[in-house]
Amino acid sequence: MRDVLAEEEFSNWFARFLPDPFARHLACLHTPADLSDRTDGRLAHLDGLNLSRALAGDIRPPGIGA
């Protein structure tokens, strides 16, 4: 949405979509998944999950580069 809406529109949309992103019941959204054993191939997908969460949580205003 950040890519298709103007900065003010995105800000308004996001405030309605997720009014309090750091609320206690949403802690799982910004807490990295614990990868207890990197040698377990079935758990290795958690690295991808953590990366995906980080990219999805990148909510910088439009026009701000990396």
mmCIF file of the N, C-alpha and C atoms, coordinates in Angstrom:
data_MODEL
# 
_entry.id   MODEL 
# 
loop_
_atom_site.group_PDB 
_atom_site.id 
_atom_site.type_symbol 
_atom_site.label_atom_id 
_atom_site.label_alt_id 
_atom_site.label_comp_id 
_atom_site.label_asym_id 
_atom_site.label_entity_id 
_atom_site.label_seq_id 
_atom_site.pdbx_PDB_ins_code 
_atom_site.Cartn_x 
_atom_site.Cartn_y 
_atom_site.Cartn_z 
_atom_site.occupancy 
_atom_site.B_iso_or_equiv 
_atom_site.pdbx_formal_charge 
_atom_site.auth_seq_id 
_atom_site.auth_comp_id 
_atom_site.auth_asym_id 
_atom_site.auth_atom_id 
_atom_site.pdbx_PDB_model_num 
ATOM 1   N N  . MET A 1 1  ? 0.830  -1.187  0.000  1.00 0.00 ? 1  MET A N  1 
ATOM 2   C CA . MET A 1 1  ? 0.000  0.000   0.000  1.00 0.00 ? 1  MET A CA 1 
ATOM 3   C C  . MET A 1 1  ? 0.875  1.250   0.000  1.00 0.00 ? 1  MET A C  1 
ATOM 4   N N  . ARG A 1 2  ? 2.022  1.148   0.677  1.00 0.00 ? 2  ARG A N  1 
ATOM 5   C CA . ARG A 1 2  ? 2.915  2.303   0.729  1.00 0.00 ? 2  ARG A CA 1 
ATOM 6   C C  . ARG A 1 2  ? 3.358  2.720   -0.667 1.00 0.00 ? 2  ARG A C  1 
ATOM 7   N N  . ASP A 1 3  ? 3.448  1.745   -1.563 1.00 0.00 ? 3  ASP A N  1 
ATOM 8   C CA . ASP A 1 3  ? 3.905  2.040   -2.918 1.00 0.00 ? 3  ASP A CA 1 
ATOM 9   C C  . ASP A 1 3  ? 2.817  2.615   -3.812 1.00 0.00 ? 3  ASP A C  1 
ATOM 10  N N  . VAL A 1 4  ? 1.557  2.431   -3.462 1.00 0.00 ? 4  VAL A N  1 
ATOM 11  C CA . VAL A 1 4  ? 0.482  2.885   -4.348 1.00 0.00 ? 4  VAL A CA 1 
ATOM 12  C C  . VAL A 1 4  ? -0.289 4.084   -3.815 1.00 0.00 ? 4  VAL A C  1 
ATOM 13  N N  . LEU A 1 5  ? -0.123 4.416   -2.545 1.00 0.00 ? 5  LEU A N  1 
ATOM 14  C CA . LEU A 1 5  ? -0.831 5.559   -1.968 1.00 0.00 ? 5  LEU A CA 1 
ATOM 15  C C  . LEU A 1 5  ? 0.135  6.710   -1.717 1.00 0.00 ? 5  LEU A C  1 
ATOM 16  N N  . ALA A 1 6  ? -0.387 7.907   -1.772 1.00 0.00 ? 6  ALA A N  1 
ATOM 17  C CA . ALA A 1 6  ? 0.404  9.079   -1.400 1.00 0.00 ? 6  ALA A CA 1 
ATOM 18  C C  . ALA A 1 6  ? 0.733  8.982   0.093  1.00 0.00 ? 6  ALA A C  1 
ATOM 19  N N  . GLU A 1 7  ? 1.753  9.703   0.531  1.00 0.00 ? 7  GLU A N  1 
ATOM 20  C CA . GLU A 1 7  ? 2.227  9.591   1.913  1.00 0.00 ? 7  GLU A CA 1 
ATOM 21  C C  . GLU A 1 7  ? 1.111  9.807   2.935  1.00 0.00 ? 7  GLU A C  1 
ATOM 22  N N  . GLU A 1 8  ? 0.331  10.854  2.780  1.00 0.00 ? 8  GLU A N  1 
ATOM 23  C CA . GLU A 1 8  ? -0.739 11.133  3.745  1.00 0.00 ? 8  GLU A CA 1 
ATOM 24  C C  . GLU A 1 8  ? -1.836 10.071  3.676  1.00 0.00 ? 8  GLU A C  1 
ATOM 25  N N  . GLU A 1 9  ? -2.163 9.627   2.465  1.00 0.00 ? 9  GLU A N  1 
ATOM 26  C CA . GLU A 1 9  ? -3.175 8.575   2.319  1.00 0.00 ? 9  GLU A CA 1 
ATOM 27  C C  . GLU A 1 9  ? -2.714 7.281   2.995  1.00 0.00 ? 9  GLU A C  1 
ATOM 28  N N  . PHE A 1 10 ? -1.440 6.938   2.789  1.00 0.00 ? 10 PHE A N  1 
ATOM 29  C CA . PHE A 1 10 ? -0.904 5.732   3.412  1.00 0.00 ? 10 PHE A CA 1 
ATOM 30  C C  . PHE A 1 10 ? -0.945 5.843   4.930  1.00 0.00 ? 10 PHE A C  1 
ATOM 31  N N  . SER A 1 11 ? -0.543 6.987   5.442  1.00 0.00 ? 11 SER A N  1 
ATOM 32  C CA . SER A 1 11 ? -0.553 7.197   6.885  1.00 0.00 ? 11 SER A CA 1 
ATOM 33  C C  . SER A 1 11 ? -1.954 7.014   7.459  1.00 0.00 ? 11 SER A C  1 
ATOM 34  N N  . ASN A 1 12 ? -2.944 7.580   6.799  1.00 0.00 ? 12 ASN A N  1 
ATOM 35  C CA . ASN A 1 12 ? -4.336 7.431   7.245  1.00 0.00 ? 12 ASN A CA 1 
ATOM 36  C C  . ASN A 1 12 ? -4.803 5.985   7.140  1.00 0.00 ? 12 ASN A C  1 
ATOM 37  N N  . TRP A 1 13 ? -4.480 5.335   6.023  1.00 0.00 ? 13 TRP A N  1 
ATOM 38  C CA . TRP A 1 13 ? -4.869 3.940   5.822  1.00 0.00 ? 13 TRP A CA 1 
ATOM 39  C C  . TRP A 1 13 ? -4.237 3.051   6.892  1.00 0.00 ? 13 TRP A C  1 
ATOM 40  N N  . PHE A 1 14 ? -2.948 3.229   7.133  1.00 0.00 ? 14 PHE A N  1 
ATOM 41  C CA . PHE A 1 14 ? -2.248 2.377   8.088  1.00 0.00 ? 14 PHE A CA 1 
ATOM 42  C C  . PHE A 1 14 ? -2.792 2.565   9.498  1.00 0.00 ? 14 PHE A C  1 
ATOM 43  N N  . ALA A 1 15 ? -3.117 3.801   9.859  1.00 0.00 ? 15 ALA A N  1 
ATOM 44  C CA . ALA A 1 15 ? -3.671 4.071   11.189 1.00 0.00 ? 15 ALA A CA 1 
ATOM 45  C C  . ALA A 1 15 ? -5.012 3.359   11.382 1.00 0.00 ? 15 ALA A C  1 
ATOM 46  N N  . ARG A 1 16 ? -5.780 3.219   10.315 1.00 0.00 ? 16 ARG A N  1 
ATOM 47  C CA . ARG A 1 16 ? -7.052 2.488   10.401 1.00 0.00 ? 16 ARG A CA 1 
ATOM 48  C C  . ARG A 1 16 ? -6.822 0.976   10.355 1.00 0.00 ? 16 ARG A C  1 
ATOM 49  N N  . PHE A 1 17 ? -5.872 0.545   9.530  1.00 0.00 ? 17 PHE A N  1 
ATOM 50  C CA . PHE A 1 17 ? -5.609 -0.880  9.340  1.00 0.00 ? 17 PHE A CA 1 
ATOM 51  C C  . PHE A 1 17 ? -5.017 -1.518  10.596 1.00 0.00 ? 17 PHE A C  1 
ATOM 52  N N  . LEU A 1 18 ? -4.054 -0.839  11.208 1.00 0.00 ? 18 LEU A N  1 
ATOM 53  C CA . LEU A 1 18 ? -3.364 -1.383  12.375 1.00 0.00 ? 18 LEU A CA 1 
ATOM 54  C C  . LEU A 1 18 ? -3.109 -0.246  13.361 1.00 0.00 ? 18 LEU A C  1 
ATOM 55  N N  . PRO A 1 19 ? -4.142 0.113   14.124 1.00 0.00 ? 19 PRO A N  1 
ATOM 56  C CA . PRO A 1 19 ? -4.059 1.301   14.979 1.00 0.00 ? 19 PRO A CA 1 
ATOM 57  C C  . PRO A 1 19 ? -2.923 1.278   16.003 1.00 0.00 ? 19 PRO A C  1 
ATOM 58  N N  . ASP A 1 20 ? -2.595 0.121   16.546 1.00 0.00 ? 20 ASP A N  1 
ATOM 59  C CA . ASP A 1 20 ? -1.529 0.034   17.547 1.00 0.00 ? 20 ASP A CA 1 
ATOM 60  C C  . ASP A 1 20 ? -0.663 -1.184  17.252 1.00 0.00 ? 20 ASP A C  1 
ATOM 61  N N  . PRO A 1 21 ? 0.305  -1.046  16.318 1.00 0.00 ? 21 PRO A N  1 
ATOM 62  C CA . PRO A 1 21 ? 1.091  -2.208  15.900 1.00 0.00 ? 21 PRO A CA 1 
ATOM 63  C C  . PRO A 1 21 ? 1.938  -2.815  17.015 1.00 0.00 ? 21 PRO A C  1 
ATOM 64  N N  . PHE A 1 22 ? 2.156  -2.086  18.101 1.00 0.00 ? 22 PHE A N  1 
ATOM 65  C CA . PHE A 1 22 ? 2.967  -2.622  19.190 1.00 0.00 ? 22 PHE A CA 1 
ATOM 66  C C  . PHE A 1 22 ? 2.133  -3.030  20.398 1.00 0.00 ? 22 PHE A C  1 
ATOM 67  N N  . ALA A 1 23 ? 0.841  -3.238  20.173 1.00 0.00 ? 23 ALA A N  1 
ATOM 68  C CA . ALA A 1 23 ? -0.026 -3.737  21.243 1.00 0.00 ? 23 ALA A CA 1 
ATOM 69  C C  . ALA A 1 23 ? 0.461  -5.125  21.664 1.00 0.00 ? 23 ALA A C  1 
ATOM 70  N N  . ARG A 1 24 ? 0.262  -5.438  22.914 1.00 0.00 ? 24 ARG A N  1 
ATOM 71  C CA . ARG A 1 24 ? 0.773  -6.699  23.463 1.00 0.00 ? 24 ARG A CA 1 
ATOM 72  C C  . ARG A 1 24 ? 0.299  -7.921  22.675 1.00 0.00 ? 24 ARG A C  1 
ATOM 73  N N  . HIS A 1 25 ? -0.962 -7.927  22.264 1.00 0.00 ? 25 HIS A N  1 
ATOM 74  C CA . HIS A 1 25 ? -1.485 -9.104  21.559 1.00 0.00 ? 25 HIS A CA 1 
ATOM 75  C C  . HIS A 1 25 ? -0.925 -9.234  20.141 1.00 0.00 ? 25 HIS A C  1 
ATOM 76  N N  . LEU A 1 26 ? -0.185 -8.231  19.665 1.00 0.00 ? 26 LEU A N  1 
ATOM 77  C CA . LEU A 1 26 ? 0.440  -8.301  18.340 1.00 0.00 ? 26 LEU A CA 1 
ATOM 78  C C  . LEU A 1 26 ? 1.957  -8.474  18.434 1.00 0.00 ? 26 LEU A C  1 
ATOM 79  N N  . ALA A 1 27 ? 2.456  -8.825  19.596 1.00 0.00 ? 27 ALA A N  1 
ATOM 80  C CA . ALA A 1 27 ? 3.902  -8.959  19.794 1.00 0.00 ? 27 ALA A CA 1 
ATOM 81  C C  . ALA A 1 27 ? 4.525  -9.951  18.815 1.00 0.00 ? 27 ALA A C  1 
ATOM 82  N N  . CYS A 1 28 ? 3.773  -10.957 18.409 1.00 0.00 ? 28 CYS A N  1 
ATOM 83  C CA . CYS A 1 28 ? 4.315  -11.956 17.484 1.00 0.00 ? 28 CYS A CA 1 
ATOM 84  C C  . CYS A 1 28 ? 4.681  -11.342 16.134 1.00 0.00 ? 28 CYS A C  1 
ATOM 85  N N  . LEU A 1 29 ? 4.113  -10.187 15.798 1.00 0.00 ? 29 LEU A N  1 
ATOM 86  C CA . LEU A 1 29 ? 4.421  -9.551  14.519 1.00 0.00 ? 29 LEU A CA 1 
ATOM 87  C C  . LEU A 1 29 ? 5.810  -8.936  14.493 1.00 0.00 ? 29 LEU A C  1 
ATOM 88  N N  . HIS A 1 30 ? 6.324  -8.541  15.635 1.00 0.00 ? 30 HIS A N  1 
ATOM 89  C CA . HIS A 1 30 ? 7.629  -7.882  15.655 1.00 0.00 ? 30 HIS A CA 1 
ATOM 90  C C  . HIS A 1 30 ? 8.641  -8.591  16.550 1.00 0.00 ? 30 HIS A C  1 
ATOM 91  N N  . THR A 1 31 ? 8.350  -9.833  16.900 1.00 0.00 ? 31 THR A N  1 
ATOM 92  C CA . THR A 1 31 ? 9.286  -10.650 17.664 1.00 0.00 ? 31 THR A CA 1 
ATOM 93  C C  . THR A 1 31 ? 9.830  -11.725 16.729 1.00 0.00 ? 31 THR A C  1 
ATOM 94  N N  . PRO A 1 32 ? 11.154 -11.761 16.532 1.00 0.00 ? 32 PRO A N  1 
ATOM 95  C CA . PRO A 1 32 ? 11.714 -12.768 15.621 1.00 0.00 ? 32 PRO A CA 1 
ATOM 96  C C  . PRO A 1 32 ? 11.394 -14.187 16.081 1.00 0.00 ? 32 PRO A C  1 
ATOM 97  N N  . ALA A 1 33 ? 11.166 -15.055 15.104 1.00 0.00 ? 33 ALA A N  1 
ATOM 98  C CA . ALA A 1 33 ? 10.963 -16.471 15.411 1.00 0.00 ? 33 ALA A CA 1 
ATOM 99  C C  . ALA A 1 33 ? 12.284 -17.045 15.915 1.00 0.00 ? 33 ALA A C  1 
ATOM 100 N N  . ASP A 1 34 ? 12.231 -17.881 16.928 1.00 0.00 ? 34 ASP A N  1 
ATOM 101 C CA . ASP A 1 34 ? 13.428 -18.462 17.531 1.00 0.00 ? 34 ASP A CA 1 
ATOM 102 C C  . ASP A 1 34 ? 13.853 -19.690 16.741 1.00 0.00 ? 34 ASP A C  1 
ATOM 103 N N  . LEU A 1 35 ? 15.049 -19.635 16.205 1.00 0.00 ? 35 LEU A N  1 
ATOM 104 C CA . LEU A 1 35 ? 15.596 -20.755 15.444 1.00 0.00 ? 35 LEU A CA 1 
ATOM 105 C C  . LEU A 1 35 ? 16.572 -21.492 16.352 1.00 0.00 ? 35 LEU A C  1 
ATOM 106 N N  . SER A 1 36 ? 16.091 -22.514 17.029 1.00 0.00 ? 36 SER A N  1 
ATOM 107 C CA . SER A 1 36 ? 16.875 -23.192 18.061 1.00 0.00 ? 36 SER A CA 1 
ATOM 108 C C  . SER A 1 36 ? 17.959 -24.112 17.501 1.00 0.00 ? 36 SER A C  1 
ATOM 109 N N  . ASP A 1 37 ? 17.776 -24.638 16.291 1.00 0.00 ? 37 ASP A N  1 
ATOM 110 C CA . ASP A 1 37 ? 18.746 -25.582 15.728 1.00 0.00 ? 37 ASP A CA 1 
ATOM 111 C C  . ASP A 1 37 ? 18.887 -25.329 14.233 1.00 0.00 ? 37 ASP A C  1 
ATOM 112 N N  . ARG A 1 38 ? 19.938 -24.610 13.846 1.00 0.00 ? 38 ARG A N  1 
ATOM 113 C CA . ARG A 1 38 ? 20.143 -24.261 12.436 1.00 0.00 ? 38 ARG A CA 1 
ATOM 114 C C  . ARG A 1 38 ? 20.476 -25.478 11.568 1.00 0.00 ? 38 ARG A C  1 
ATOM 115 N N  . THR A 1 39 ? 20.822 -26.595 12.171 1.00 0.00 ? 39 THR A N  1 
ATOM 116 C CA . THR A 1 39 ? 21.119 -27.785 11.374 1.00 0.00 ? 39 THR A CA 1 
ATOM 117 C C  . THR A 1 39 ? 19.854 -28.538 10.977 1.00 0.00 ? 39 THR A C  1 
ATOM 118 N N  . ASP A 1 40 ? 18.740 -28.193 11.577 1.00 0.00 ? 40 ASP A N  1 
ATOM 119 C CA . ASP A 1 40 ? 17.461 -28.830 11.253 1.00 0.00 ? 40 ASP A CA 1 
ATOM 120 C C  . ASP A 1 40 ? 16.850 -28.102 10.056 1.00 0.00 ? 40 ASP A C  1 
ATOM 121 N N  . GLY A 1 41 ? 16.855 -28.757 8.918  1.00 0.00 ? 41 GLY A N  1 
ATOM 122 C CA . GLY A 1 41 ? 16.346 -28.141 7.691  1.00 0.00 ? 41 GLY A CA 1 
ATOM 123 C C  . GLY A 1 41 ? 14.896 -27.711 7.777  1.00 0.00 ? 41 GLY A C  1 
ATOM 124 N N  . ARG A 1 42 ? 14.125 -28.402 8.578  1.00 0.00 ? 42 ARG A N  1 
ATOM 125 C CA . ARG A 1 42 ? 12.711 -28.035 8.719  1.00 0.00 ? 42 ARG A CA 1 
ATOM 126 C C  . ARG A 1 42 ? 12.547 -26.738 9.496  1.00 0.00 ? 42 ARG A C  1 
ATOM 127 N N  . LEU A 1 43 ? 13.490 -26.433 10.372 1.00 0.00 ? 43 LEU A N  1 
ATOM 128 C CA . LEU A 1 43 ? 13.421 -25.182 11.127 1.00 0.00 ? 43 LEU A CA 1 
ATOM 129 C C  . LEU A 1 43 ? 14.057 -24.019 10.370 1.00 0.00 ? 43 LEU A C  1 
ATOM 130 N N  . ALA A 1 44 ? 14.882 -24.330 9.367  1.00 0.00 ? 44 ALA A N  1 
ATOM 131 C CA . ALA A 1 44 ? 15.582 -23.275 8.635  1.00 0.00 ? 44 ALA A CA 1 
ATOM 132 C C  . ALA A 1 44 ? 14.620 -22.313 7.945  1.00 0.00 ? 44 ALA A C  1 
ATOM 133 N N  . HIS A 1 45 ? 13.404 -22.743 7.664  1.00 0.00 ? 45 HIS A N  1 
ATOM 134 C CA . HIS A 1 45 ? 12.447 -21.841 7.019  1.00 0.00 ? 45 HIS A CA 1 
ATOM 135 C C  . HIS A 1 45 ? 12.107 -20.655 7.916  1.00 0.00 ? 45 HIS A C  1 
ATOM 136 N N  . LEU A 1 46 ? 12.411 -20.762 9.214  1.00 0.00 ? 46 LEU A N  1 
ATOM 137 C CA . LEU A 1 46 ? 12.152 -19.646 10.121 1.00 0.00 ? 46 LEU A CA 1 
ATOM 138 C C  . LEU A 1 46 ? 13.048 -18.446 9.804  1.00 0.00 ? 46 LEU A C  1 
ATOM 139 N N  . ASP A 1 47 ? 14.237 -18.695 9.218  1.00 0.00 ? 47 ASP A N  1 
ATOM 140 C CA . ASP A 1 47 ? 15.068 -17.579 8.754  1.00 0.00 ? 47 ASP A CA 1 
ATOM 141 C C  . ASP A 1 47 ? 14.312 -16.775 7.705  1.00 0.00 ? 47 ASP A C  1 
ATOM 142 N N  . GLY A 1 48 ? 13.676 -17.475 6.783  1.00 0.00 ? 48 GLY A N  1 
ATOM 143 C CA . GLY A 1 48 ? 12.879 -16.809 5.752  1.00 0.00 ? 48 GLY A CA 1 
ATOM 144 C C  . GLY A 1 48 ? 11.687 -16.081 6.340  1.00 0.00 ? 48 GLY A C  1 
ATOM 145 N N  . LEU A 1 49 ? 11.063 -16.683 7.335  1.00 0.00 ? 49 LEU A N  1 
ATOM 146 C CA . LEU A 1 49 ? 9.942  -16.029 8.007  1.00 0.00 ? 49 LEU A CA 1 
ATOM 147 C C  . LEU A 1 49 ? 10.395 -14.728 8.659  1.00 0.00 ? 49 LEU A C  1 
ATOM 148 N N  . ASN A 1 50 ? 11.547 -14.760 9.330  1.00 0.00 ? 50 ASN A N  1 
ATOM 149 C CA . ASN A 1 50 ? 12.072 -13.549 9.961  1.00 0.00 ? 50 ASN A CA 1 
ATOM 150 C C  . ASN A 1 50 ? 12.373 -12.474 8.922  1.00 0.00 ? 50 ASN A C  1 
ATOM 151 N N  . LEU A 1 51 ? 12.956 -12.862 7.799  1.00 0.00 ? 51 LEU A N  1 
ATOM 152 C CA . LEU A 1 51 ? 13.244 -11.901 6.739  1.00 0.00 ? 51 LEU A CA 1 
ATOM 153 C C  . LEU A 1 51 ? 11.954 -11.329 6.169  1.00 0.00 ? 51 LEU A C  1 
ATOM 154 N N  . SER A 1 52 ? 10.985 -12.187 5.934  1.00 0.00 ? 52 SER A N  1 
ATOM 155 C CA . SER A 1 52 ? 9.699  -11.735 5.405  1.00 0.00 ? 52 SER A CA 1 
ATOM 156 C C  . SER A 1 52 ? 9.024  -10.757 6.359  1.00 0.00 ? 52 SER A C  1 
ATOM 157 N N  . ARG A 1 53 ? 9.058  -11.051 7.645  1.00 0.00 ? 53 ARG A N  1 
ATOM 158 C CA . ARG A 1 53 ? 8.472  -10.142 8.638  1.00 0.00 ? 53 ARG A CA 1 
ATOM 159 C C  . ARG A 1 53 ? 9.190  -8.797  8.637  1.00 0.00 ? 53 ARG A C  1 
ATOM 160 N N  . ALA A 1 54 ? 10.508 -8.835  8.524  1.00 0.00 ? 54 ALA A N  1 
ATOM 161 C CA . ALA A 1 54 ? 11.275 -7.588  8.521  1.00 0.00 ? 54 ALA A CA 1 
ATOM 162 C C  . ALA A 1 54 ? 10.910 -6.739  7.311  1.00 0.00 ? 54 ALA A C  1 
ATOM 163 N N  . LEU A 1 55 ? 10.785 -7.369  6.156  1.00 0.00 ? 55 LEU A N  1 
ATOM 164 C CA . LEU A 1 55 ? 10.434 -6.620  4.947  1.00 0.00 ? 55 LEU A CA 1 
ATOM 165 C C  . LEU A 1 55 ? 9.002  -6.115  5.006  1.00 0.00 ? 55 LEU A C  1 
ATOM 166 N N  . ALA A 1 56 ? 8.098  -6.928  5.529  1.00 0.00 ? 56 ALA A N  1 
ATOM 167 C CA . ALA A 1 56 ? 6.698  -6.515  5.640  1.00 0.00 ? 56 ALA A CA 1 
ATOM 168 C C  . ALA A 1 56 ? 6.539  -5.397  6.662  1.00 0.00 ? 56 ALA A C  1 
ATOM 169 N N  . GLY A 1 57 ? 7.386  -5.386  7.662  1.00 0.00 ? 57 GLY A N  1 
ATOM 170 C CA . GLY A 1 57 ? 7.308  -4.361  8.696  1.00 0.00 ? 57 GLY A CA 1 
ATOM 171 C C  . GLY A 1 57 ? 8.020  -3.084  8.344  1.00 0.00 ? 57 GLY A C  1 
ATOM 172 N N  . ASP A 1 58 ? 8.604  -3.040  7.153  1.00 0.00 ? 58 ASP A N  1 
ATOM 173 C CA . ASP A 1 58 ? 9.311  -1.840  6.699  1.00 0.00 ? 58 ASP A CA 1 
ATOM 174 C C  . ASP A 1 58 ? 8.271  -0.806  6.293  1.00 0.00 ? 58 ASP A C  1 
ATOM 175 N N  . ILE A 1 59 ? 7.913  0.066   7.200  1.00 0.00 ? 59 ILE A N  1 
ATOM 176 C CA . ILE A 1 59 ? 6.824  1.013   6.944  1.00 0.00 ? 59 ILE A CA 1 
ATOM 177 C C  . ILE A 1 59 ? 7.329  2.447   6.882  1.00 0.00 ? 59 ILE A C  1 
ATOM 178 N N  . ARG A 1 60 ? 8.542  2.611   6.348  1.00 0.00 ? 60 ARG A N  1 
ATOM 179 C CA . ARG A 1 60 ? 9.059  3.969   6.177  1.00 0.00 ? 60 ARG A CA 1 
ATOM 180 C C  . ARG A 1 60 ? 8.159  4.739   5.226  1.00 0.00 ? 60 ARG A C  1 
ATOM 181 N N  . PRO A 1 61 ? 8.115  6.037   5.384  1.00 0.00 ? 61 PRO A N  1 
ATOM 182 C CA . PRO A 1 61 ? 7.296  6.847   4.474  1.00 0.00 ? 61 PRO A CA 1 
ATOM 183 C C  . PRO A 1 61 ? 7.771  6.706   3.031  1.00 0.00 ? 61 PRO A C  1 
ATOM 184 N N  . PRO A 1 62 ? 6.890  6.892   2.064  1.00 0.00 ? 62 PRO A N  1 
ATOM 185 C CA . PRO A 1 62 ? 7.286  6.821   0.653  1.00 0.00 ? 62 PRO A CA 1 
ATOM 186 C C  . PRO A 1 62 ? 8.413  7.803   0.366  1.00 0.00 ? 62 PRO A C  1 
ATOM 187 N N  . GLY A 1 63 ? 9.320  7.396   -0.503 1.00 0.00 ? 63 GLY A N  1 
ATOM 188 C CA . GLY A 1 63 ? 10.408 8.277   -0.905 1.00 0.00 ? 63 GLY A CA 1 
ATOM 189 C C  . GLY A 1 63 ? 11.638 8.176   -0.031 1.00 0.00 ? 63 GLY A C  1 
ATOM 190 N N  . ILE A 1 64 ? 11.556 7.460   1.072  1.00 0.00 ? 64 ILE A N  1 
ATOM 191 C CA . ILE A 1 64 ? 12.710 7.288   1.954  1.00 0.00 ? 64 ILE A CA 1 
ATOM 192 C C  . ILE A 1 64 ? 13.420 6.013   1.531  1.00 0.00 ? 64 ILE A C  1 
ATOM 193 N N  . GLY A 1 65 ? 14.663 6.135   1.113  1.00 0.00 ? 65 GLY A N  1 
ATOM 194 C CA . GLY A 1 65 ? 15.413 4.980   0.643  1.00 0.00 ? 65 GLY A CA 1 
ATOM 195 C C  . GLY A 1 65 ? 15.928 4.122   1.774  1.00 0.00 ? 65 GLY A C  1 
ATOM 196 N N  . ALA A 1 66 ? 16.541 3.014   1.399  1.00 0.00 ? 66 ALA A N  1 
ATOM 197 C CA . ALA A 1 66 ? 17.086 2.077   2.391  1.00 0.00 ? 66 ALA A CA 1 
ATOM 198 C C  . ALA A 1 66 ? 18.299 2.643   3.079  1.00 0.00 ? 66 ALA A C  1 
# 
